[in-house]
Amino acid sequence: MTKIYPSLLSADFAHLGAEIQRWDALGIDGFHLDVMDGHFVPNLTMGPSLIKSIRPCTLKTFDVHLMVTNPDMFIEPFIAAGADRISFHVELDGDLTPLIAQVKNHDKKVGLALNPETSVEKLASYLPMIDFVLVMTVEPGFAGGQFVAKALDKIPEILAHDPSIDIIVDGGISPKTAPRAVELGAAGLVAGSSLFAGGPDNYQKNLVALLRATGRL
């Protein structure tokens, strides 16, 4: 069963708690939270204090995606704020093993994110150490980016290295793009614009359309 994670980057930040509760009631599997530092990507988003403030709104998984240059500075604060899963980018300089261990030491799930143009080979040596891979199908930084279909070809490549690894696809996910991701082996989908389109009155309809596209309905 492919899991669905609404991306809160597409939510109404003025009513974030209510947004979370609406999606929770609709039965989604967890929430994806994009953290950007204005350096690794040219945008700034949410910090630990925001995560902490919305954590009481749901018991569902908080999947925190660190698009930051120095994850070592962010891992502890976000875990303390309520993150259940943390991913950061394989494109970062240096050995990522200490960062992976930093998350694991807190008994949290750890993943590596892979930008559309990055080779799977850059990731391969880390696969035995991590719980999931976040395959980016848009260039990271802003919601609503252009879907990069060829990035989906990385799914079978990754599974060839490690058939048991969970692969989450993030970016441009809609009822049109989801079936191919699921067919190739995605365990989860992060969806923003397609789920939040039209506001709260359309959330259930949008979710049903995506669930049908993944074969869950």
Short mmCIF file of C-alpha atoms in Angstrom, two decimals, residues 59-189:
data_model
loop_
_atom_site.label_atom_id
_atom_site.label_comp_id
_atom_site.label_asym_id
_atom_site.label_seq_id
_atom_site.Cartn_x
_atom_site.Cartn_y
_atom_site.Cartn_z
CA LEU A 59 -0.51 11.70 16.17
CA LYS A 60 0.40 11.02 12.53
CA THR A 61 4.01 10.82 11.39
CA PHE A 62 5.97 14.04 10.89
CA ASP A 63 8.37 13.47 8.00
CA VAL A 64 10.91 16.33 8.09
CA HIS A 65 12.90 17.02 4.91
CA LEU A 66 15.98 19.12 5.68
CA MET A 67 16.98 21.15 2.63
CA VAL A 68 19.83 22.76 4.53
CA THR A 69 23.59 23.09 4.21
CA ASN A 70 24.37 22.07 7.81
CA PRO A 71 21.98 19.30 8.90
CA ASP A 72 24.06 18.65 12.02
CA MET A 73 22.77 21.97 13.40
CA PHE A 74 19.13 21.08 12.71
CA ILE A 75 18.73 17.38 13.52
CA GLU A 76 18.58 17.69 17.32
CA PRO A 77 16.19 20.69 17.42
CA PHE A 78 13.76 19.10 14.98
CA ILE A 79 13.76 15.77 16.78
CA ALA A 80 13.09 17.62 20.03
CA ALA A 81 10.24 19.47 18.29
CA GLY A 82 8.53 16.23 17.26
CA ALA A 83 10.01 14.88 14.02
CA ASP A 84 9.51 11.13 13.51
CA ARG A 85 11.53 10.82 10.31
CA ILE A 86 14.33 13.04 9.02
CA SER A 87 15.90 13.20 5.58
CA PHE A 88 18.71 15.35 4.23
CA HIS A 89 20.45 15.55 0.88
CA VAL A 90 23.04 13.20 -0.57
CA GLU A 91 24.39 16.19 -2.52
CA LEU A 92 25.92 17.61 0.67
CA ASP A 93 29.71 17.68 0.91
CA GLY A 94 31.61 15.11 2.95
CA ASP A 95 30.78 11.81 4.61
CA LEU A 96 27.13 11.60 5.66
CA THR A 97 27.63 8.66 8.02
CA PRO A 98 27.87 10.84 11.18
CA LEU A 99 24.62 12.61 10.26
CA ILE A 100 22.86 9.29 9.71
CA ALA A 101 24.11 8.09 13.09
CA GLN A 102 22.95 11.31 14.74
CA VAL A 103 19.36 10.57 13.72
CA LYS A 104 19.60 6.84 14.47
CA ASN A 105 20.87 7.56 17.97
CA HIS A 106 17.43 9.00 18.73
CA ASP A 107 15.64 5.90 17.37
CA LYS A 108 14.17 7.92 14.51
CA LYS A 109 13.90 6.91 10.87
CA VAL A 110 16.53 8.47 8.60
CA GLY A 111 16.50 8.97 4.85
CA LEU A 112 18.52 10.55 2.09
CA ALA A 113 17.04 12.84 -0.54
CA LEU A 114 18.19 12.73 -4.14
CA ASN A 115 17.74 15.66 -6.54
CA PRO A 116 16.45 14.98 -10.08
CA GLU A 117 19.88 15.25 -11.72
CA THR A 118 21.85 13.31 -9.08
CA SER A 119 23.05 9.79 -9.86
CA VAL A 120 21.88 6.85 -7.78
CA GLU A 121 25.52 5.81 -7.44
CA LYS A 122 26.09 8.75 -5.10
CA LEU A 123 23.58 7.14 -2.77
CA ALA A 124 24.46 3.46 -3.08
CA SER A 125 27.05 3.14 -0.29
CA TYR A 126 24.63 4.65 2.25
CA LEU A 127 21.66 2.38 1.52
CA PRO A 128 22.49 -0.22 4.20
CA MET A 129 22.51 2.57 6.82
CA ILE A 130 19.22 4.32 6.04
CA ASP A 131 15.49 3.57 6.22
CA PHE A 132 14.21 5.35 3.12
CA VAL A 133 15.13 7.37 0.05
CA LEU A 134 13.34 10.56 -0.93
CA VAL A 135 13.41 10.74 -4.72
CA MET A 136 12.89 14.35 -5.78
CA THR A 137 10.88 14.74 -8.97
CA VAL A 138 11.05 18.54 -8.95
CA GLU A 139 13.99 20.81 -8.30
CA PRO A 140 13.76 21.50 -4.56
CA GLY A 141 12.99 24.88 -3.07
CA PHE A 142 9.41 25.87 -3.91
CA ALA A 143 5.99 24.23 -4.11
CA GLY A 144 4.47 23.63 -7.53
CA GLY A 145 7.67 23.01 -9.50
CA GLN A 146 7.89 21.33 -12.90
CA PHE A 147 7.62 17.53 -12.70
CA VAL A 148 10.77 15.73 -13.90
CA ALA A 149 9.44 12.40 -15.15
CA LYS A 150 12.84 10.85 -15.85
CA ALA A 151 13.69 11.03 -12.13
CA LEU A 152 11.23 8.16 -11.59
CA ASP A 153 13.67 5.87 -13.40
CA LYS A 154 15.81 6.00 -10.26
CA ILE A 155 13.25 3.94 -8.34
CA PRO A 156 14.12 0.57 -9.95
CA GLU A 157 17.82 1.51 -9.87
CA ILE A 158 17.66 2.03 -6.11
CA LEU A 159 15.61 -1.12 -5.57
CA ALA A 160 18.19 -3.10 -7.54
CA HIS A 161 20.75 -2.08 -4.91
CA ASP A 162 18.40 -2.70 -1.97
CA PRO A 163 14.99 -4.31 -2.62
CA SER A 164 13.85 -3.66 0.96
CA ILE A 165 14.43 0.11 1.05
CA ASP A 166 11.36 2.38 1.16
CA ILE A 167 11.25 4.94 -1.64
CA ILE A 168 9.20 8.11 -1.22
CA VAL A 169 8.59 10.29 -4.29
CA ASP A 170 8.37 14.03 -3.70
CA GLY A 171 7.39 16.66 -6.23
CA GLY A 172 4.68 17.17 -8.84
CA ILE A 173 2.65 14.21 -7.58
CA SER A 174 -0.92 14.15 -8.89
CA PRO A 175 -3.43 11.56 -10.12
CA LYS A 176 -1.68 11.86 -13.49
CA THR A 177 1.89 11.26 -12.28
CA ALA A 178 1.28 8.93 -9.32
CA PRO A 179 0.48 5.68 -11.20
CA ARG A 180 3.93 5.48 -12.80
CA ALA A 181 5.66 6.10 -9.47
CA VAL A 182 3.63 3.32 -7.85
CA GLU A 183 4.20 0.97 -10.78
CA LEU A 184 7.97 1.43 -10.43
CA GLY A 185 7.89 0.65 -6.71
CA ALA A 186 7.30 3.83 -4.69
CA ALA A 187 6.29 3.08 -1.10
CA GLY A 188 5.04 6.62 -0.47
CA LEU A 189 4.10 9.83 -2.25
#
